Structure formats: C-alpha cells, structure tokens
CSV table of C-alpha atoms in Angstrom, one decimal:
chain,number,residue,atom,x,y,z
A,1,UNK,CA,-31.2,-2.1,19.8
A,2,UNK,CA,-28.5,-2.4,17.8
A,3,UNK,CA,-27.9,-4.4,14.8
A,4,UNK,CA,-26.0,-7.5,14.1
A,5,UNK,CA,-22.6,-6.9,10.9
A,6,UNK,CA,-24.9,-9.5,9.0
A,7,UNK,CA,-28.3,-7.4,9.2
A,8,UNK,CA,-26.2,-3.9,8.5
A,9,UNK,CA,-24.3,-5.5,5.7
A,10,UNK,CA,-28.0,-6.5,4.0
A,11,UNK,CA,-30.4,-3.7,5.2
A,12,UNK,CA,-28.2,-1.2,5.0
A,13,UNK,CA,-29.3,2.2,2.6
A,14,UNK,CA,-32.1,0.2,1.9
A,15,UNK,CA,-35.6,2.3,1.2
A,16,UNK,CA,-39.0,1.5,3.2
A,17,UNK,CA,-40.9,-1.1,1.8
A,18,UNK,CA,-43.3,-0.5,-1.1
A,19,UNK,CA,-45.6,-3.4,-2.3
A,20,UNK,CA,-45.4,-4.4,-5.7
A,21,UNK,CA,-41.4,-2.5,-5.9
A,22,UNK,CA,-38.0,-4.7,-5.3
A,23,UNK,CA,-36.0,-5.3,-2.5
A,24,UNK,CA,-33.3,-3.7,-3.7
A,25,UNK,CA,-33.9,-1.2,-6.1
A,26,UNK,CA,-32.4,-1.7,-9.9
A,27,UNK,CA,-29.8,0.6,-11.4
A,28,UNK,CA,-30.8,3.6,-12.7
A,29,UNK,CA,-29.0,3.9,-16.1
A,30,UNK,CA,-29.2,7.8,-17.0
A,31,UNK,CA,-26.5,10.8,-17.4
A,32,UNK,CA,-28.8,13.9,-17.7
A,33,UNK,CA,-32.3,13.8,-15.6
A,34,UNK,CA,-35.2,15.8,-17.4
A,35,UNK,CA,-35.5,19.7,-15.7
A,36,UNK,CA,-38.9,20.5,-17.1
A,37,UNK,CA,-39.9,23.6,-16.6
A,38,UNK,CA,-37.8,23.9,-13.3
A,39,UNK,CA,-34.3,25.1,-12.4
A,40,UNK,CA,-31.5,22.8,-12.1
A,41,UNK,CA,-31.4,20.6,-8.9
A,42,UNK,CA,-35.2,22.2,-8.0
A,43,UNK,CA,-36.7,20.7,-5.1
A,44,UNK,CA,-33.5,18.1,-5.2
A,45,UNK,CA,-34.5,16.6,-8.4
A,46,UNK,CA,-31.5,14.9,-10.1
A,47,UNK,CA,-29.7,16.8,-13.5
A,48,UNK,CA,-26.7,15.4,-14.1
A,49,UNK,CA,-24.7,12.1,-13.1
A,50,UNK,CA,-21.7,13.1,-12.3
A,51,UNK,CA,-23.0,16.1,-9.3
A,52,UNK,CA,-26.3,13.7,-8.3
A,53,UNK,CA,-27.4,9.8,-9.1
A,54,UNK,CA,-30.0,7.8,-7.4
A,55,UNK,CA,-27.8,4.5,-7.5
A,56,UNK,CA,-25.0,6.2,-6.2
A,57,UNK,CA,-27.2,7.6,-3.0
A,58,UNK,CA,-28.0,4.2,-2.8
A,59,UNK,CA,-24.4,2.9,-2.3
A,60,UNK,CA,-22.9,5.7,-0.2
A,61,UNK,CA,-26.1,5.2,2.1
A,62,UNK,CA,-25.3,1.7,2.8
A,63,UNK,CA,-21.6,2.3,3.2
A,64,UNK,CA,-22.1,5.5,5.2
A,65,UNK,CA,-24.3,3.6,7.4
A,66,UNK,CA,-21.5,0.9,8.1
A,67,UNK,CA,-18.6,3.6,8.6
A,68,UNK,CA,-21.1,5.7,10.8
A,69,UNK,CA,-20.8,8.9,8.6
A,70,UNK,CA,-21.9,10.3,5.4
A,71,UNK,CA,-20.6,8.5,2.0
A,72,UNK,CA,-19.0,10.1,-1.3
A,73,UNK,CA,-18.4,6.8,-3.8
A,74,UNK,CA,-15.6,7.1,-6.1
A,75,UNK,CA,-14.5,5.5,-9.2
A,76,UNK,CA,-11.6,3.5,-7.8
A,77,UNK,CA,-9.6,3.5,-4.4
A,78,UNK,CA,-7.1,5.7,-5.2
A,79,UNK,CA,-9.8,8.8,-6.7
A,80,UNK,CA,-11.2,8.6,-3.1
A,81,UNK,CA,-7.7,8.6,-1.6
A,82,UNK,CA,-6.7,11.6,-3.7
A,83,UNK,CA,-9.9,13.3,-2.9
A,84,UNK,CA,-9.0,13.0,0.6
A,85,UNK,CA,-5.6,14.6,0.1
A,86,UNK,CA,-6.1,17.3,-2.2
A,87,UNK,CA,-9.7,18.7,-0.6
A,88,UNK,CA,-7.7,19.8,2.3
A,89,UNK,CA,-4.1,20.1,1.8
A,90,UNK,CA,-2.6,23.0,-1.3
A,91,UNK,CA,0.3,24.1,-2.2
A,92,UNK,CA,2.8,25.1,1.5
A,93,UNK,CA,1.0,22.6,2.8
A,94,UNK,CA,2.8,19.2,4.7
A,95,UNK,CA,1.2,16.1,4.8
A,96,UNK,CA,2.4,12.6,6.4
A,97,UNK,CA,1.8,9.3,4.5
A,98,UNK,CA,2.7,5.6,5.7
A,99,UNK,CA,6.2,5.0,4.2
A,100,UNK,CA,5.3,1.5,4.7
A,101,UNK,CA,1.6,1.6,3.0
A,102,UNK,CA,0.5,0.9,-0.5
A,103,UNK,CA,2.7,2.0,-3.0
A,104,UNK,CA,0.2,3.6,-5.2
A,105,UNK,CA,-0.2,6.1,-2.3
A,106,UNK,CA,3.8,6.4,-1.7
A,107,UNK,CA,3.4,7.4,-5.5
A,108,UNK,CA,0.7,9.8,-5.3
A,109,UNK,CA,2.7,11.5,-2.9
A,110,UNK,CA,6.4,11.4,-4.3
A,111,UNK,CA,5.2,11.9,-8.3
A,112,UNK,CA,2.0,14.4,-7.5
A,113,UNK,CA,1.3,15.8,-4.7
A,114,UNK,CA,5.1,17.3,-4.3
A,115,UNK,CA,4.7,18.6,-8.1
A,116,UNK,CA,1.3,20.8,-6.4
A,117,UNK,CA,3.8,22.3,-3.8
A,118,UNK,CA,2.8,20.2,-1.1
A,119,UNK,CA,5.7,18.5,1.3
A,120,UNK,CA,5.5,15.0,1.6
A,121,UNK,CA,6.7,13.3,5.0
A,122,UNK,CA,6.5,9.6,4.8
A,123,UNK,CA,6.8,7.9,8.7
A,124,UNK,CA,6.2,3.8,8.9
A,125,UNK,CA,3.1,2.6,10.3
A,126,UNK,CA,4.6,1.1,13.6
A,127,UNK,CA,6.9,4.6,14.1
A,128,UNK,CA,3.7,7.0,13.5
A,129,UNK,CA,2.1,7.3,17.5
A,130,UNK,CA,5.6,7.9,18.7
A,131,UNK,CA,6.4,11.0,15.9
A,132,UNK,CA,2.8,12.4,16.7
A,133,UNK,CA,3.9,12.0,20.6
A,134,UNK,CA,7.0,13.6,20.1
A,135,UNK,CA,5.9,16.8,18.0
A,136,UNK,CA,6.3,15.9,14.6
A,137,UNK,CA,2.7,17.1,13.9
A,138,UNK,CA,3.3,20.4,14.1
A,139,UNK,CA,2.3,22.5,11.0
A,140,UNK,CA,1.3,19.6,9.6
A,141,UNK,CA,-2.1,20.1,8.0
A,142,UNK,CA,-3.4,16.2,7.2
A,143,UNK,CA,-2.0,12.7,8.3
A,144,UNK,CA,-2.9,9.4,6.7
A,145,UNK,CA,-3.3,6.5,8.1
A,146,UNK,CA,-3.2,2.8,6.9
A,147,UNK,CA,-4.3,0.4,9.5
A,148,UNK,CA,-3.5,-2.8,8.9
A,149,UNK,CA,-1.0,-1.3,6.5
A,150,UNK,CA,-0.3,-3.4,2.7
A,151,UNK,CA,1.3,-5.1,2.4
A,152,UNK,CA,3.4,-5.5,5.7
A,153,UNK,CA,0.4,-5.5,7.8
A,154,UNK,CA,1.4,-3.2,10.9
A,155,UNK,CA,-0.9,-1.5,13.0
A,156,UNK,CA,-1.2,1.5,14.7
A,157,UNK,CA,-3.4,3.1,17.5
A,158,UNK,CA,-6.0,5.5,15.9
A,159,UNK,CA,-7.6,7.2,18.5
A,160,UNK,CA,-3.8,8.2,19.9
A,161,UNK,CA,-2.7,9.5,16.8
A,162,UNK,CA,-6.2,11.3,16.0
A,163,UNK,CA,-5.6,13.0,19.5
A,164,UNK,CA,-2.1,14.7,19.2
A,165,UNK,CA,-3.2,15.5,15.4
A,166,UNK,CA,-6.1,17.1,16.7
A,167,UNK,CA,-3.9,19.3,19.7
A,168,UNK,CA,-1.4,20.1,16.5
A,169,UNK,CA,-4.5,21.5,14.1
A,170,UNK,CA,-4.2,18.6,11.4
A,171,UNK,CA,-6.8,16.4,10.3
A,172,UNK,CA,-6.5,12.7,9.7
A,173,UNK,CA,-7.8,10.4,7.1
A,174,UNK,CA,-7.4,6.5,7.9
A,175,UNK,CA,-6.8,4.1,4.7
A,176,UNK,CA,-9.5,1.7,6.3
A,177,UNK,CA,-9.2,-1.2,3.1
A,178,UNK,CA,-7.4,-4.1,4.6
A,179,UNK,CA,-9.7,-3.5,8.1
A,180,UNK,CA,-13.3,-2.7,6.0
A,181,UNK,CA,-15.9,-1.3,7.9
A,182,UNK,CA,-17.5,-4.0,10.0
A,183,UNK,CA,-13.7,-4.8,11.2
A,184,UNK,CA,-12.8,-1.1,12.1
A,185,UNK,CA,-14.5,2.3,12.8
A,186,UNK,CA,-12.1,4.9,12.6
A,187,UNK,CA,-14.3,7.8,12.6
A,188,UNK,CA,-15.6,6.4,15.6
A,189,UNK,CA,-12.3,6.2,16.8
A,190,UNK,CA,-11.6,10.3,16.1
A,191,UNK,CA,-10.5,10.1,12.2
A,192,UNK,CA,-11.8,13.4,10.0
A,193,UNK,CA,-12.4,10.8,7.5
A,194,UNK,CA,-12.2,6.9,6.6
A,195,UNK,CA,-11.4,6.1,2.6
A,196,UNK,CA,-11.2,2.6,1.2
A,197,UNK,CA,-10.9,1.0,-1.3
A,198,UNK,CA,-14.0,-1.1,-2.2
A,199,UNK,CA,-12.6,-2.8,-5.3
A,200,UNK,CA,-11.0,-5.7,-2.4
A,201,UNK,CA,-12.9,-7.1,0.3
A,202,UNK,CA,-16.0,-4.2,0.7
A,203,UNK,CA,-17.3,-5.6,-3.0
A,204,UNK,CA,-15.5,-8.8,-2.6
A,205,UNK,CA,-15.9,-10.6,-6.0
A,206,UNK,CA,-12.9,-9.5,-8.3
A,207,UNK,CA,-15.1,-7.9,-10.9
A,208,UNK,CA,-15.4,-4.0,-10.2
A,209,UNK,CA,-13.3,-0.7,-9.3
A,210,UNK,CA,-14.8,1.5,-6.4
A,211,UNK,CA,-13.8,3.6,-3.6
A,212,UNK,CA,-15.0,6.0,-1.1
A,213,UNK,CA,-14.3,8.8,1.9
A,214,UNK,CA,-16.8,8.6,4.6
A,215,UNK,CA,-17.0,12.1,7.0
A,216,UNK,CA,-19.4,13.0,10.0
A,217,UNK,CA,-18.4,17.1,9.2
A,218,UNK,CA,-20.6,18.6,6.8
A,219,UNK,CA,-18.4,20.9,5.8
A,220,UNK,CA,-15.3,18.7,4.8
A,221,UNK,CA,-18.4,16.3,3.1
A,222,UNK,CA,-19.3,19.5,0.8
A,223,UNK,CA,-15.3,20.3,-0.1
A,224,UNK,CA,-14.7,16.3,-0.9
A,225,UNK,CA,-18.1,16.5,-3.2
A,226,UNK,CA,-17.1,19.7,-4.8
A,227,UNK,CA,-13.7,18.2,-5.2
A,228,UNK,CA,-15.3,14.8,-6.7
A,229,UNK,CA,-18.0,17.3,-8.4
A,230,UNK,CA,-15.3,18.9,-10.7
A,231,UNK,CA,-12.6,16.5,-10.8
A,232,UNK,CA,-15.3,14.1,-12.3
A,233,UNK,CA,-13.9,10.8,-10.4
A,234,UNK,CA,-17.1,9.7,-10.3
A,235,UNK,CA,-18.6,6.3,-10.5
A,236,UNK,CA,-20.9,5.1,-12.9
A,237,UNK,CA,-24.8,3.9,-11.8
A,238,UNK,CA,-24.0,0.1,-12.8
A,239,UNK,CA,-20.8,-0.1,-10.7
A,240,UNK,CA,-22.4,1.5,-7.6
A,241,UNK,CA,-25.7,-0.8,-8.0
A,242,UNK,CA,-23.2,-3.8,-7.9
A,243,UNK,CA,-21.1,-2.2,-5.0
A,244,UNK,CA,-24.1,-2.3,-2.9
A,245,UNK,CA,-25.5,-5.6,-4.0
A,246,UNK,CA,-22.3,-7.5,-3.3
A,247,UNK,CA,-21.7,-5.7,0.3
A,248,UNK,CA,-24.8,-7.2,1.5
A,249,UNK,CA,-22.3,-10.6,1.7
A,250,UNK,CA,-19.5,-9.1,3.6
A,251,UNK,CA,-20.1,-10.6,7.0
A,252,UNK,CA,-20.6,-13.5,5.8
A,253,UNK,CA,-17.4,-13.3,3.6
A,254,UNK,CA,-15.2,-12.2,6.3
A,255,UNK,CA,-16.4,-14.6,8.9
A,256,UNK,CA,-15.0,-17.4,6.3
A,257,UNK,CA,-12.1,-15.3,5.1
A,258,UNK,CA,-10.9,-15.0,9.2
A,259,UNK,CA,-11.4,-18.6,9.7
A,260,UNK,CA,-9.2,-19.9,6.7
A,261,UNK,CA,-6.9,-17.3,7.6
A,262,UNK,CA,-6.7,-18.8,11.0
A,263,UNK,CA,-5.6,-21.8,9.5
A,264,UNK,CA,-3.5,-21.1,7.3
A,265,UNK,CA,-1.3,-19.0,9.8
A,266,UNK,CA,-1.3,-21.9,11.9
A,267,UNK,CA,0.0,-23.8,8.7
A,268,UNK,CA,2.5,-21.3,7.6
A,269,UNK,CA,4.2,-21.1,11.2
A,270,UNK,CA,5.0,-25.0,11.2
A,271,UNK,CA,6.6,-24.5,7.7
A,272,UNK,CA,10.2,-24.5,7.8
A,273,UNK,CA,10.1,-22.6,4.3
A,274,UNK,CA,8.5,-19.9,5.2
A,275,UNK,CA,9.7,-17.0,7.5
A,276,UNK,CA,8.0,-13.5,8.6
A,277,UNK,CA,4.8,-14.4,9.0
A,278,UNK,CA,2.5,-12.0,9.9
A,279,UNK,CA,-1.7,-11.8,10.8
A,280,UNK,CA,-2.6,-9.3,13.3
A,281,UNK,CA,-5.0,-11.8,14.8
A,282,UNK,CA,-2.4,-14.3,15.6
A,283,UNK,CA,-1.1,-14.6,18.9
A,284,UNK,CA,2.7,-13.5,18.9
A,285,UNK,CA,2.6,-11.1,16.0
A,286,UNK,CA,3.5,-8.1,16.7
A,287,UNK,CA,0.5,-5.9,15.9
A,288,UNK,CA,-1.4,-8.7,18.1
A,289,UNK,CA,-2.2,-6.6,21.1
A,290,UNK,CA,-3.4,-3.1,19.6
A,291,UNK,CA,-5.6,-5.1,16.7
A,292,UNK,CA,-7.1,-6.9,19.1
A,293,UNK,CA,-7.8,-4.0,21.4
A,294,UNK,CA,-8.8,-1.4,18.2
A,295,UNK,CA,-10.0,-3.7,15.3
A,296,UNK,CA,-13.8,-5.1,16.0
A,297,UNK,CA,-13.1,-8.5,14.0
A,298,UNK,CA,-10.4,-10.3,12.0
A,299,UNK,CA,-9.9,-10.5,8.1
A,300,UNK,CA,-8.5,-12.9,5.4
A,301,UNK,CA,-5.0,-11.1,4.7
A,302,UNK,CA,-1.9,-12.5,5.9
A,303,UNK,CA,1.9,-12.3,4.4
A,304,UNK,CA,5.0,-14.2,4.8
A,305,UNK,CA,8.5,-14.3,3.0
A,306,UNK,CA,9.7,-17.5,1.0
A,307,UNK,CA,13.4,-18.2,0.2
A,308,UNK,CA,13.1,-16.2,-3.3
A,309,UNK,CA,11.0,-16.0,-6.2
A,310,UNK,CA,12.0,-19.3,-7.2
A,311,UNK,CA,10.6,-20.7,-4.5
A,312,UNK,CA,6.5,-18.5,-4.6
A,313,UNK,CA,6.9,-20.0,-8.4
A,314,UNK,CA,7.3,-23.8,-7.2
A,315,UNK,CA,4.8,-22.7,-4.5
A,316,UNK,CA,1.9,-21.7,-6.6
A,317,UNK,CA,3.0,-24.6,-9.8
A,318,UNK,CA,1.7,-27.1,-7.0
A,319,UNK,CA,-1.5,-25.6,-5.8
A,320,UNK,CA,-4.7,-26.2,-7.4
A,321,UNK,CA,-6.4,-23.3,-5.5
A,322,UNK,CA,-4.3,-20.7,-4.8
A,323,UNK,CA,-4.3,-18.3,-7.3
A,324,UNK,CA,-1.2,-15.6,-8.5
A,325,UNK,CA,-3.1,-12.0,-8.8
A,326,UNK,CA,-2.9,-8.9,-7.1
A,327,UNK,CA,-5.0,-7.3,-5.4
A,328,UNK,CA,-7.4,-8.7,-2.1
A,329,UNK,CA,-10.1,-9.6,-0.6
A,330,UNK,CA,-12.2,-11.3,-3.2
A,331,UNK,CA,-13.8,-14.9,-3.1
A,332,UNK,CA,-10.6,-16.2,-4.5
A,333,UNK,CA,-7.8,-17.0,-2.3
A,334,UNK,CA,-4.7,-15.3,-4.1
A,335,UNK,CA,-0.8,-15.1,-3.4
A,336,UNK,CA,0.8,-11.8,-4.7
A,337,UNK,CA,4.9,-12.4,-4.7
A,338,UNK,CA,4.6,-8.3,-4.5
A,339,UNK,CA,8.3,-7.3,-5.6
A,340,UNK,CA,7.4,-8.0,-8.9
A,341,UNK,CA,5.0,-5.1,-8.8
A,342,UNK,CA,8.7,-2.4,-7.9
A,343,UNK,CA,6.9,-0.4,-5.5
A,344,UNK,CA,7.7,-1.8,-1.9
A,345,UNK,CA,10.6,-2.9,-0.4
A,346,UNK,CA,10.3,-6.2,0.3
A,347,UNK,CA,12.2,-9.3,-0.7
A,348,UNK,CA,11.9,-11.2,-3.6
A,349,UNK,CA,10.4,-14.1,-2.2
A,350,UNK,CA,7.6,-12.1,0.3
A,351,UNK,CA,4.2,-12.7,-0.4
A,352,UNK,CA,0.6,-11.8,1.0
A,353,UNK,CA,-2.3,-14.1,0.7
A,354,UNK,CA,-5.8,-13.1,0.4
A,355,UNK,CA,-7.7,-16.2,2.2
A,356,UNK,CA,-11.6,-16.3,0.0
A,357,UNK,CA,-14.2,-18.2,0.9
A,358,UNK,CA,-13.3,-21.5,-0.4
A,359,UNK,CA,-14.2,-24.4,2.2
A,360,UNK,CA,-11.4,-24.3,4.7
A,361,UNK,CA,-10.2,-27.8,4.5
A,362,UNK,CA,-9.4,-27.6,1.3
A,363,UNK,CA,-7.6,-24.7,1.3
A,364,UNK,CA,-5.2,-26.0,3.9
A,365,UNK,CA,-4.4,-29.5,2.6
A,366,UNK,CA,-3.9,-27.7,-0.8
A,367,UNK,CA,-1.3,-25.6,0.5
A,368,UNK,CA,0.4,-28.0,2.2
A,369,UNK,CA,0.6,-30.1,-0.7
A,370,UNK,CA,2.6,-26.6,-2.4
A,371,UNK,CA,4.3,-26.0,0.8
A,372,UNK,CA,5.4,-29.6,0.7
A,373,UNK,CA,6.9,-29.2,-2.8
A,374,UNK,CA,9.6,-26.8,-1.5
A,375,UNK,CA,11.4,-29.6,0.5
C-alpha cells in the first residue's frame, strides 16, 4: 500500500517510535561530535558538521523519501544547483541550461561556469525536446532542466529528453522548484538528479534558505557529497530541523495554493488589463496538455503581463492582500513585477503571482477590487 502526499509530507524521514522521546526529533545544535578514543567517523559516529549531522539526515530523509532517491541538503537553491553542475561537468566540458529559466542559473552559467572552461549552451524550455531530437546532445556531458520553468512557466517532457540524453552519454538534472516533489518526480521520470530550491514552496513560510540534489546512483550521491563536503555549502542543524518541520504542511499548502490559483486565472482571463496569462493547469495554455500528462498535481504560480510598470504599481496600491516580494511559494500570496530584478527578458509590466494559502474568496474579491482600479 501506498501512501497518501499528506501522510508522506508528515511521516516522512521520521524514526520508529520511542516512548517517552518526541515526535519529531529536536535540532541538534553541535559543530564537532566527541571521537573518544575512536577514529574519526568509527562505526558512523558523527565528527564534524559540515561532512555528517544528525538534523541534516533527518531532512534529506524526508525529502529523499518524497523525490524517491537519496537527499544532499544545501544551504540555498542555488549551492545545490551548482553542486549539480560542477560535480559532473570540468573544464572542455558543454552543458545546456534553459535560456528561459531563472536568471540566477543563466548567471551561474554566463559569469562562472564559462570562466572554469566549461561551454555554456542555453536552449528555451519549449525548444529543448526538439534540439535533443535533432542531435544537439551530442558531446554534451549534462543538461538541465526547469519544468515549469521561472518565470515564464513553460513545460517540457522529461522522460523524452532524459531518453535522447541518455543515447548521447549526458546526464540530466531537472530544476524541480516551481513543480516540488509531490507535484513532479523526475527521477522517476529518467532524471540523474532532481535539485530544488526549498527556500519557495518545499519549506513554504518565507523565513529560511535551503536547497537540495536528490540521486538514486550511489556513485554521483558520493561525488555531489564530496563536492558539498569541501565546498562547505552546507546547511546549518537549525535551518534543516525547520526545513523538515515546515514540509510536513506541503500537501496541505498546495491543495490551497492550486485552488486560489484556479481562481484567480479564471479572474485574470476576464480582465481586459491583463494579457499573457499563463498556469499550466488551465485549459488553453499552452503547456496545458504535457503538465497534465507529466506533472502529478497543480501549484500556486501563475504570471501575466500588465500594460507597464505603472500599471503592477496601481495594481498592488489597491490590494490589501497581495503582497510585492520576490521569491514563491510561501503562505503569502505575492506579485513580483520581475524586470525590476534585470535578469529576464520580459516586459516591464509582466508579473508572476505566488497564490498562499489565504481563504480563497478573499483573495479574489481583493484582486478584483486592484484589477478594477486600472480602468
């Protein structure tokens, strides 16, 4: 028997029950571990944080157990991302990135990864299938993925792409944020590894930096650990204890999150102010048929275009619970006008919106009191 999201997202790298000890076990707050009389690591015994900590076991087995792999927690999104990259691909080495994914990542590659010798091909999300198709995977030694890509929210098919990469000799690693794991397995779906960033909707609550690359090979597990081992991008015991505490609510969080989404797409198309819409879960969008086909649940992320910037300032002056931040996910619904960040090329007036958990109701008479303001 299998397991319902709500029981994973709870029970999930939980210990077996002890009378007398908690339910969830509390942080352990400690850098070095005595060694005794023993050598380092004897019998597994812990020695130092960064290499080995009990509350990080914790939150990678609960998150491995979701992705359906073994878990390596990082400090933020992008440390696990990196990880990913630079445990398998050196200098003469070509990688493909999402030209169309988060620009942090479009970064990594132009302003890092290029400086370590390593050729950068960036190919948009919707394009990517087609290029593996048609040969450009060859010597190519590592493809990522970002499905539903950020901000533009394109899909692509997984198991298709992990399939020609795996004929060409490259490995892939899938950006699996926007998705989380309850909404999308890509290792199950053929990916070397899944990495995400559980700062957004993983954690969900706006108040920690996490991230972390999930593998079913035990060999890439023990390169991305050495790599995390002496990089130090390690998280600390306090953030991971959180991590796992506030991941026992995701199913919960994204059941809400999907339904306000739903509405508020339904809202947004009978605008006239507002153009582009896109939700993957909408019927009509473009990404409609594959999400539905590869993605095991909807989330809480939409984005649309406004006239200009103008027009997202008049917007959020007359909403009482939409809030202007970055970032995703979270309790909070948000609206992130995100040229004002400079890294993707979108117009001045596109936004995404996080949907949180706030009743839905409210959510939608409060933004059609904003959206009525732009008349």
């Amino acid at each position: 028997m299998t397991d319902g999201d709500g029981t994973r997202s709870v029970r999930a790298g939980e210990h077996p029950a002890v009378p007398g000890a908690p339910l969830r076990p509390s942080p352990v707050f400690a850098a070095p571990f005595h060694l005794g009389d023993l050598p380092p690591r004897a019998g597994g015994a812990d020695a130092y944080a960064r290499t080995e900590q009990p509350s990080l076991r914790d939150f990678e087995a609960a998150v491995g157990e979701l992705d359906g792999g073994r878990c390596l927690s990082f400090a933020t999104g992008m440390a696990a991302l990196t990880a990913a990259v630079l445990s398998c691909a050196g200098s003469g080495d070509r990688v493909v990135l999402p030209s169309d994914g988060y620009y942090a990542t479009r970064l990594l590659g132009a302003q890092e990864l290029t400086r370590f010798g390593i050729e950068v091909v960036q190919v948009p999300t919707p394009e990517i299938e087609r290029f593996a198709a048609d040969g450009g995977l060859d010597g190519v030694r590592l493809v990522l993925l970002e499905t539903p890509s950020n901000p533009l929210l394109d899909v692509c098919d997984i198991a298709a792409v992990t399939a020609a990469a795996r004929a060409a000799g490259a490995l892939v690693a899938v950006d699996n944020t926007t998705a989380t794991p309850l909404g999308q397995r890509p290792l199950a779906l053929g990916a070397d590894m899944t990495v995400g960033s559980d700062t957004k909707a993983l954690t969900g609550h706006s108040d920690l930096l996490l991230g972390h690359v999930s593998v079913t090979d035990d060999e890439l597990h023990a390169r991305l650990k050495g790599f995390r081992d002496r990089t130090g991008s390690t998280p600390g015991p306090f953030e991971a204890w959180l991590g796992h505490r506030s991941m026992s609510t995701l199913d919960l969080r994204l059941a809400r999150q999907a339904a306000n989404a739903a509405a508020v797409a339904e809202l947004l198309a009978s605008s006239p102010a507002v153009t582009g819409l896109r939700w993957p879960w909408r019927a009509g969008d473009s990404s409609y048929e594959l999400a539905s086909r590869q993605m095991l649940r909807p989330n809480g992320v939409l984005s649309c275009e406004l006239a200009d910037e103008d027009a997202v300032a008049r917007l959020l002056g007359a909403s009482r619970l939409w809030a202007a931040a970055t970032s995703f996910g979270g309790v909070h619904s948000t609206i992130d006008r995100r040229a004002q960040w400079g890294g993707d090329a979108v117009a001045p007036g596109f936004v995404r919106l996080s949907c949180g958990i706030e009743d839905t109701a409210d959510l939608v008479a409060d933004l059609s009191v904003a959206l009525a303001a732009l008349d």
